[in-house]
Coordinates of N, CA, C and O in Angstrom, one line a residue:
M1 N -7.7 -13.4 6.5 CA -7.2 -12.0 6.2 C -8.3 -11.4 5.2 O -8.7 -12.2 4.3
H2 N -8.7 -10.3 5.4 CA -9.5 -9.6 4.5 C -9.2 -8.0 4.4 O -8.4 -7.6 5.3
F3 N -9.8 -7.4 3.4 CA -9.4 -5.9 3.3 C -10.7 -5.1 3.2 O -11.8 -5.7 2.7
E4 N -10.6 -3.8 3.5 CA -11.7 -2.9 3.2 C -11.0 -1.7 2.5 O -9.9 -1.3 2.8
K5 N -11.8 -1.1 1.6 CA -11.3 0.1 0.9 C -11.4 1.2 1.9 O -12.3 1.3 2.8
Y6 N -10.4 2.1 1.8 CA -10.3 3.1 2.8 C -11.5 4.0 2.9 O -12.1 4.4 2.0
D7 N -12.0 4.2 4.1 CA -13.1 5.2 4.4 C -12.6 6.0 5.5 O -12.3 5.6 6.6
S8 N -12.5 7.4 5.3 CA -11.9 8.3 6.3 C -12.7 8.2 7.7 O -12.0 8.3 8.7
T9 N -13.9 7.9 7.6 CA -14.7 7.8 9.0 C -14.3 6.6 9.8 O -14.5 6.5 11.0
K10 N -13.8 5.6 9.0 CA -13.5 4.3 9.7 C -12.1 4.1 10.0 O -11.7 3.3 10.9
H11 N -11.2 4.5 9.0 CA -9.8 4.0 8.9 C -8.8 5.1 9.1 O -7.6 4.8 9.2
Y12 N -9.2 6.3 9.2 CA -8.1 7.4 9.3 C -7.2 7.2 10.5 O -6.0 7.3 10.3
E13 N -7.7 6.9 11.7 CA -6.9 6.9 12.9 C -5.9 5.6 12.7 O -4.7 5.8 13.1
I14 N -6.3 4.6 12.1 CA -5.4 3.5 11.8 C -4.2 3.8 11.1 O -3.0 3.7 11.4
L15 N -4.5 4.6 9.8 CA -3.4 5.0 9.0 C -2.6 6.1 9.6 O -1.4 6.1 9.4
K16 N -3.3 6.9 10.3 CA -2.5 8.0 11.0 C -1.5 7.4 12.0 O -0.3 7.9 12.0
D17 N -1.8 6.3 12.7 CA -0.9 5.7 13.6 C 0.2 5.1 12.8 O 1.5 5.3 13.2
W18 N 0.0 4.4 11.7 CA 1.1 3.8 10.8 C 2.1 4.9 10.2 O 3.2 4.8 10.3
Y19 N 1.4 5.9 9.7 CA 2.1 6.9 9.0 C 2.8 8.0 9.9 O 3.5 9.0 9.5
S20 N 2.7 7.8 11.3 CA 3.4 8.6 12.2 C 4.4 7.7 13.0 O 5.0 8.2 13.9
N21 N 4.4 6.4 12.7 CA 5.4 5.5 13.3 C 6.8 5.7 12.6 O 6.9 5.3 11.4
Q22 N 7.7 6.2 13.3 CA 9.0 6.5 12.7 C 9.7 5.2 12.1 O 10.4 5.3 11.1
S23 N 9.6 4.1 12.8 CA 10.3 2.9 12.2 C 9.7 2.5 10.9 O 10.3 2.0 10.0
I24 N 8.4 2.7 10.7 CA 7.7 2.3 9.5 C 8.2 3.4 8.4 O 8.5 3.1 7.3
L25 N 8.1 4.7 8.7 CA 8.5 5.7 7.8 C 10.0 5.5 7.4 O 10.3 5.7 6.2
T26 N 10.9 5.3 8.4 CA 12.3 5.0 8.0 C 12.4 3.9 7.1 O 13.2 4.0 6.0
A27 N 11.8 2.8 7.3 CA 11.9 1.6 6.4 C 11.3 1.9 5.0 O 11.9 1.4 4.1
M28 N 10.4 2.8 4.9 CA 9.8 3.2 3.6 C 10.4 4.4 3.0 O 10.1 4.8 1.8
E29 N 11.4 5.0 3.7 CA 12.0 6.3 3.3 C 10.9 7.4 3.0 O 10.9 7.9 1.9
I30 N 10.0 7.5 3.9 CA 8.9 8.4 3.7 C 9.1 9.5 4.8 O 9.3 9.1 6.0
D31 N 8.9 10.8 4.5 CA 9.0 11.8 5.5 C 7.6 11.9 6.4 O 6.6 11.6 5.8
L32 N 7.8 12.2 7.5 CA 6.6 12.4 8.4 C 5.8 13.5 7.9 O 6.3 14.6 7.5
M33 N 4.4 13.3 7.9 CA 3.4 14.3 7.4 C 2.8 14.8 8.6 O 2.4 14.0 9.5
N34 N 2.3 16.0 8.5 CA 1.5 16.6 9.7 C 0.1 16.1 9.3 O -0.1 15.5 8.3
E35 N -0.8 16.3 10.2 CA -2.2 15.8 10.1 C -2.9 16.3 8.8 O -3.6 15.5 8.1
E36 N -2.7 17.5 8.4 CA -3.3 18.1 7.3 C -2.7 17.5 6.0 O -3.5 17.1 5.1
E37 N -1.5 17.3 5.9 CA -0.9 16.7 4.8 C -1.3 15.3 4.7 O -1.5 14.8 3.5
L38 N -1.3 14.5 5.8 CA -1.8 13.1 5.7 C -3.2 13.0 5.2 O -3.5 12.1 4.4
S39 N -4.1 13.8 5.8 CA -5.5 13.7 5.4 C -5.7 14.0 3.9 O -6.4 13.3 3.3
K40 N -4.9 15.0 3.5 CA -5.0 15.4 2.0 C -4.4 14.2 1.2 O -5.1 13.9 0.1
W41 N -3.4 13.7 1.6 CA -2.7 12.5 0.8 C -3.7 11.3 0.7 O -3.8 10.7 -0.2
L42 N -4.3 10.9 1.9 CA -5.2 9.9 2.0 C -6.5 10.0 1.1 O -7.0 9.1 0.6
D43 N -6.9 11.3 1.0 CA -8.2 11.5 0.3 C -7.9 11.9 -1.1 O -8.9 12.3 -1.8
E44 N -6.7 11.9 -1.7 CA -6.5 12.1 -3.1 C -7.4 11.3 -3.9 O -7.4 10.0 -3.8
P45 N -8.1 11.8 -4.9 CA -8.9 11.0 -5.7 C -8.4 9.9 -6.6 O -9.0 9.0 -6.9
D46 N -7.0 10.2 -6.8 CA -6.3 9.1 -7.7 C -5.6 8.1 -6.9 O -4.7 7.3 -7.3
R47 N -5.8 8.1 -5.6 CA -5.1 7.2 -4.6 C -6.1 6.3 -4.0 O -7.1 6.8 -3.5
I48 N -5.9 4.9 -4.0 CA -6.8 4.0 -3.4 C -6.1 3.2 -2.3 O -5.0 2.7 -2.5
H49 N -6.6 3.1 -1.1 CA -6.0 2.5 0.0 C -6.8 1.3 0.4 O -8.1 1.4 0.5
L50 N -6.2 0.2 0.5 CA -6.9 -1.0 1.0 C -6.3 -1.4 2.5 O -5.1 -1.6 2.6
I51 N -7.2 -1.4 3.4 CA -6.8 -1.7 4.8 C -7.0 -3.2 5.1 O -8.1 -3.7 4.8
F52 N -6.0 -3.9 5.5 CA -6.1 -5.3 5.7 C -6.2 -5.6 7.2 O -5.6 -5.0 8.1
F53 N -7.1 -6.7 7.6 CA -7.4 -7.1 8.9 C -7.1 -8.5 9.0 O -7.5 -9.3 8.1
N54 N -6.6 -8.9 10.1 CA -6.4 -10.4 10.4 C -7.8 -11.0 10.8 O -8.7 -10.4 11.0
E55 N -7.7 -12.3 11.2 CA -8.9 -13.0 11.6 C -9.6 -12.5 12.7 O -10.7 -12.6 13.1
Q56 N -8.7 -11.8 13.7 CA -9.3 -11.2 14.9 C -9.8 -9.8 14.7 O -10.1 -9.1 15.6
L57 N -9.8 -9.4 13.4 CA -10.3 -8.1 12.9 C -9.4 -6.9 13.4 O -9.8 -5.8 13.5
L58 N -8.1 -7.3 13.7 CA -7.1 -6.2 13.9 C -6.4 -5.8 12.7 O -6.1 -6.6 11.8
P59 N -6.2 -4.5 12.6 CA -5.5 -4.0 11.3 C -4.1 -4.5 11.3 O -3.3 -4.3 12.2
I60 N -3.7 -5.0 10.2 CA -2.2 -5.5 10.1 C -1.4 -4.7 9.1 O -0.2 -4.8 9.1
G61 N -2.1 -4.0 8.1 CA -1.3 -3.4 7.1 C -2.2 -2.8 6.0 O -3.4 -2.9 6.1
C62 N -1.6 -2.1 5.0 CA -2.3 -1.5 4.0 C -1.5 -1.6 2.6 O -0.3 -1.7 2.6
V63 N -2.2 -1.5 1.6 CA -1.7 -1.5 0.2 C -2.4 -0.4 -0.4 O -3.7 -0.1 -0.3
N64 N -1.6 0.5 -1.1 CA -2.3 1.6 -1.8 C -1.8 1.6 -3.3 O -0.8 1.1 -3.7
F65 N -2.7 2.1 -4.1 CA -2.4 2.3 -5.5 C -2.7 3.7 -5.8 O -3.6 4.4 -5.3
Y66 N -1.7 4.3 -6.7 CA -1.9 5.6 -7.1 C -1.9 5.6 -8.6 O -1.1 5.0 -9.4
H67 N -3.0 6.1 -9.2 CA -3.3 6.2 -10.7 C -2.6 7.4 -11.3 O -2.8 8.4 -11.0
Y68 N -1.8 7.0 -12.3 CA -1.1 8.0 -13.1 C -2.1 8.5 -14.1 O -2.8 7.7 -14.7
K69 N -2.0 9.8 -14.4 CA -3.0 10.3 -15.3 C -2.4 10.1 -16.8 O -1.8 10.9 -17.4
T70 N -2.7 8.9 -17.3 CA -2.2 8.5 -18.7 C -3.5 7.9 -19.4 O -4.5 7.6 -18.8
Q71 N -3.3 7.5 -20.7 CA -4.4 7.0 -21.4 C -4.7 5.6 -20.9 O -5.7 5.0 -21.2
F72 N -3.7 4.9 -20.2 CA -3.9 3.5 -19.8 C -4.1 3.6 -18.3 O -3.5 4.4 -17.6
P73 N -4.8 2.6 -17.7 CA -4.9 2.6 -16.2 C -3.7 2.0 -15.6 O -3.7 0.9 -15.1
N74 N -2.6 2.8 -15.5 CA -1.4 2.3 -15.0 C -1.3 2.9 -13.5 O -1.6 4.1 -13.3
Y75 N -0.7 2.1 -12.6 CA -0.6 2.5 -11.3 C 0.8 2.3 -10.6 O 1.5 1.5 -11.1
E76 N 0.9 3.0 -9.5 CA 2.0 2.8 -8.6 C 1.5 2.0 -7.4 O 0.4 2.2 -7.0
L77 N 2.3 1.1 -6.9 CA 2.0 0.3 -5.8 C 2.8 0.5 -4.5 O 4.0 0.8 -4.7
G78 N 2.1 0.7 -3.5 CA 2.9 0.8 -2.2 C 2.2 -0.1 -1.1 O 1.0 -0.4 -1.2
Y79 N 2.9 -0.4 -0.1 CA 2.4 -1.2 0.9 C 3.2 -1.2 2.2 O 4.3 -0.7 2.2
L80 N 2.6 -1.4 3.4 CA 3.2 -1.4 4.6 C 2.5 -2.5 5.5 O 1.3 -2.8 5.3
V81 N 3.2 -3.0 6.5 CA 2.7 -4.0 7.3 C 3.1 -3.4 8.8 O 4.2 -3.0 9.0
D82 N 2.1 -3.4 9.7 CA 2.3 -2.8 11.0 C 3.5 -3.7 11.5 O 3.7 -4.8 11.4
T83 N 4.4 -2.9 12.4 CA 5.6 -3.5 12.9 C 5.3 -4.8 13.8 O 6.1 -5.7 13.8
K84 N 4.2 -4.9 14.3 CA 3.8 -6.1 15.1 C 3.7 -7.3 14.3 O 3.7 -8.5 14.8
Y85 N 3.4 -7.2 13.0 CA 3.1 -8.3 12.2 C 4.1 -8.6 11.0 O 4.0 -9.4 10.1
Q86 N 5.2 -7.8 11.0 CA 6.2 -7.9 10.0 C 6.9 -9.3 10.2 O 7.1 -9.8 11.3
G87 N 7.4 -9.9 9.1 CA 8.2 -11.1 9.1 C 7.3 -12.4 9.1 O 7.8 -13.4 9.4
Q88 N 5.9 -12.2 9.0 CA 5.1 -13.3 9.1 C 4.6 -13.8 7.7 O 3.7 -14.6 7.6
G89 N 5.1 -13.2 6.6 CA 4.5 -13.5 5.3 C 3.2 -12.9 4.9 O 2.7 -13.2 3.9
L90 N 2.7 -12.0 5.7 CA 1.5 -11.3 5.4 C 1.5 -10.3 4.3 O 0.5 -10.3 3.5
A91 N 2.6 -9.7 4.0 CA 2.6 -8.7 2.9 C 2.5 -9.4 1.6 O 1.8 -8.9 0.7
T92 N 3.0 -10.7 1.4 CA 2.9 -11.3 0.1 C 1.4 -11.6 -0.2 O 0.9 -11.4 -1.2
E93 N 0.6 -12.0 0.8 CA -0.8 -12.2 0.6 C -1.6 -11.0 0.5 O -2.5 -10.9 -0.3
M94 N -1.2 -9.9 1.2 CA -1.8 -8.6 1.0 C -1.7 -8.1 -0.4 O -2.6 -7.6 -1.1
V95 N -0.5 -8.2 -0.9 CA -0.2 -7.7 -2.2 C -0.9 -8.6 -3.3 O -1.5 -8.1 -4.2
R96 N -0.9 -9.9 -3.0 CA -1.7 -10.8 -4.0 C -3.2 -10.4 -4.0 O -3.7 -10.3 -5.1
Q97 N -3.8 -10.3 -2.9 CA -5.2 -9.9 -2.9 C -5.4 -8.5 -3.5 O -6.5 -8.3 -4.2
S98 N -4.6 -7.6 -3.3 CA -4.6 -6.3 -3.9 C -4.5 -6.3 -5.4 O -5.2 -5.5 -6.1
L99 N -3.7 -7.1 -5.9 CA -3.5 -7.1 -7.3 C -4.8 -7.8 -8.0 O -5.2 -7.3 -9.0
E100 N -5.3 -8.8 -7.4 CA -6.6 -9.3 -7.9 C -7.7 -8.2 -7.9 O -8.4 -8.1 -8.8
Y101 N -7.8 -7.5 -6.8 CA -8.8 -6.3 -6.7 C -8.5 -5.3 -7.8 O -9.4 -4.9 -8.5
A102 N -7.2 -5.0 -8.0 CA -6.8 -4.0 -9.0 C -7.2 -4.4 -10.3 O -7.7 -3.6 -11.1
K103 N -7.0 -5.7 -10.7 CA -7.3 -6.2 -12.1 C -8.8 -6.2 -12.2 O -9.3 -5.8 -13.4
S104 N -9.5 -6.6 -11.3 CA -10.9 -6.9 -11.5 C -11.8 -5.6 -11.3 O -12.7 -5.3 -12.1
E105 N -11.5 -4.8 -10.3 CA -12.2 -3.7 -9.9 C -11.8 -2.4 -10.6 O -12.5 -1.5 -10.9
L106 N -10.4 -2.2 -10.8 CA -9.9 -1.0 -11.3 C -9.4 -1.1 -12.8 O -9.0 -0.2 -13.4
Q107 N -9.4 -2.3 -13.3 CA -9.0 -2.6 -14.5 C -7.6 -2.3 -14.8 O -7.2 -1.7 -15.9
V108 N -6.8 -2.4 -13.8 CA -5.4 -2.1 -13.9 C -4.7 -3.0 -14.9 O -4.9 -4.3 -14.8
K109 N -4.0 -2.5 -15.8 CA -3.3 -3.4 -16.8 C -1.8 -3.6 -16.5 O -1.1 -4.5 -16.9
K110 N -1.2 -2.5 -15.7 CA 0.1 -2.5 -15.4 C 0.4 -1.7 -14.3 O -0.1 -0.7 -14.0
I111 N 1.4 -2.3 -13.4 CA 1.9 -1.5 -12.3 C 3.2 -0.9 -12.8 O 4.1 -1.6 -13.1
E112 N 3.2 0.4 -12.9 CA 4.4 1.1 -13.4 C 5.6 1.2 -12.4 O 6.7 1.2 -12.9
E113 N 5.3 1.4 -11.2 CA 6.3 1.6 -10.2 C 6.1 1.1 -8.9 O 4.9 1.2 -8.3
V114 N 7.1 0.5 -8.3 CA 7.1 0.0 -7.0 C 8.5 0.3 -6.5 O 9.5 -0.1 -7.0
Y115 N 8.6 1.2 -5.5 CA 9.9 1.6 -4.9 C 10.3 0.7 -3.9 O 9.5 0.5 -2.9
V116 N 11.4 0.0 -3.9 CA 11.9 -0.8 -2.9 C 13.3 -0.4 -2.5 O 14.1 -0.2 -3.3
I117 N 13.4 -0.2 -1.2 CA 14.8 0.1 -0.6 C 15.8 -1.1 -0.9 O 15.4 -2.2 -0.6
E118 N 16.9 -0.8 -1.4 CA 17.9 -1.8 -1.8 C 18.1 -2.9 -0.7 O 18.2 -4.1 -1.0
S119 N 18.2 -2.4 0.6 CA 18.5 -3.3 1.6 C 17.3 -4.1 2.2 O 17.4 -5.1 3.0
N120 N 16.0 -3.8 1.6 CA 14.8 -4.5 2.1 C 14.6 -5.8 1.4 O 13.8 -5.8 0.4
I121 N 15.3 -6.7 1.6 CA 15.2 -8.0 0.9 C 13.8 -8.7 1.1 O 13.4 -9.3 0.1
G122 N 13.2 -8.5 2.2 CA 11.9 -9.1 2.5 C 10.8 -8.5 1.5 O 10.0 -9.2 1.0
S123 N 10.9 -7.2 1.4 CA 10.0 -6.5 0.5 C 10.2 -6.9 -1.0 O 9.3 -7.1 -1.8
K124 N 11.5 -7.1 -1.4 CA 11.8 -7.6 -2.7 C 11.1 -9.0 -3.0 O 10.7 -9.3 -4.0
R125 N 11.3 -9.8 -2.0 CA 10.7 -11.3 -2.1 C 9.2 -11.2 -2.1 O 8.6 -12.0 -2.9
V126 N 8.5 -10.3 -1.4 CA 7.1 -10.1 -1.6 C 6.8 -9.9 -3.0 O 5.8 -10.4 -3.5
L127 N 7.4 -8.9 -3.7 CA 7.1 -8.6 -5.0 C 7.5 -9.7 -6.0 O 6.7 -10.1 -6.9
E128 N 8.5 -10.4 -5.7 CA 8.9 -11.5 -6.6 C 7.9 -12.6 -6.5 O 7.6 -13.2 -7.6
K129 N 7.5 -12.9 -5.3 CA 6.5 -13.9 -5.2 C 5.1 -13.6 -5.8 O 4.3 -14.5 -6.1
N130 N 4.9 -12.2 -6.1 CA 3.8 -11.8 -6.8 C 4.0 -11.5 -8.3 O 3.2 -10.9 -9.0
G131 N 5.1 -12.0 -8.8 CA 5.3 -12.0 -10.3 C 6.0 -10.7 -10.8 O 6.1 -10.5 -12.0
F132 N 6.5 -9.8 -9.9 CA 7.1 -8.6 -10.3 C 8.6 -8.9 -10.8 O 9.2 -9.8 -10.2
V133 N 9.0 -8.1 -11.8 CA 10.4 -8.2 -12.3 C 11.0 -6.8 -12.0 O 10.4 -5.8 -12.4
F134 N 12.2 -6.8 -11.5 CA 12.9 -5.6 -11.2 C 13.5 -5.1 -12.4 O 14.2 -5.9 -13.2
D135 N 13.5 -3.8 -12.7 CA 14.0 -3.1 -13.8 C 14.8 -1.9 -13.2 O 14.3 -1.1 -12.5
R136 N 16.0 -1.8 -13.7 CA 16.8 -0.6 -13.2 C 17.3 0.3 -14.4 O 17.4 -0.2 -15.5
F137 N 17.4 1.5 -14.1 CA 17.8 2.5 -15.2 C 19.2 2.8 -15.0 O 19.7 2.8 -13.9

């Protein structure tokens, strides 16, 4: 598995397919975006998308970081796995590789927010395996 940093000329159609897939959006509790909204969201300067590919070079998922405008390089983390590849343990490795990238390339010191739907036990396990601790208000 490897990743590439989002490039609109290479990766837009991949992300467009995922972010228009109702089962993915429902699982993430994200509203459907029109093409203009999606393009604007993907190209936000404070948002970084990493697109993951399997050994056959097929896209399997993505991880994104959103930088909060604070004095410290704190980020929000989000991720998705294509429905064809869910349940195979790929998200754990995607998040692990992304966190290494964030530490080394972005100098991220802390992930401030990761939203997980209460019923999504698999996603909680992905985060726990990557050292995250859940905090509730």
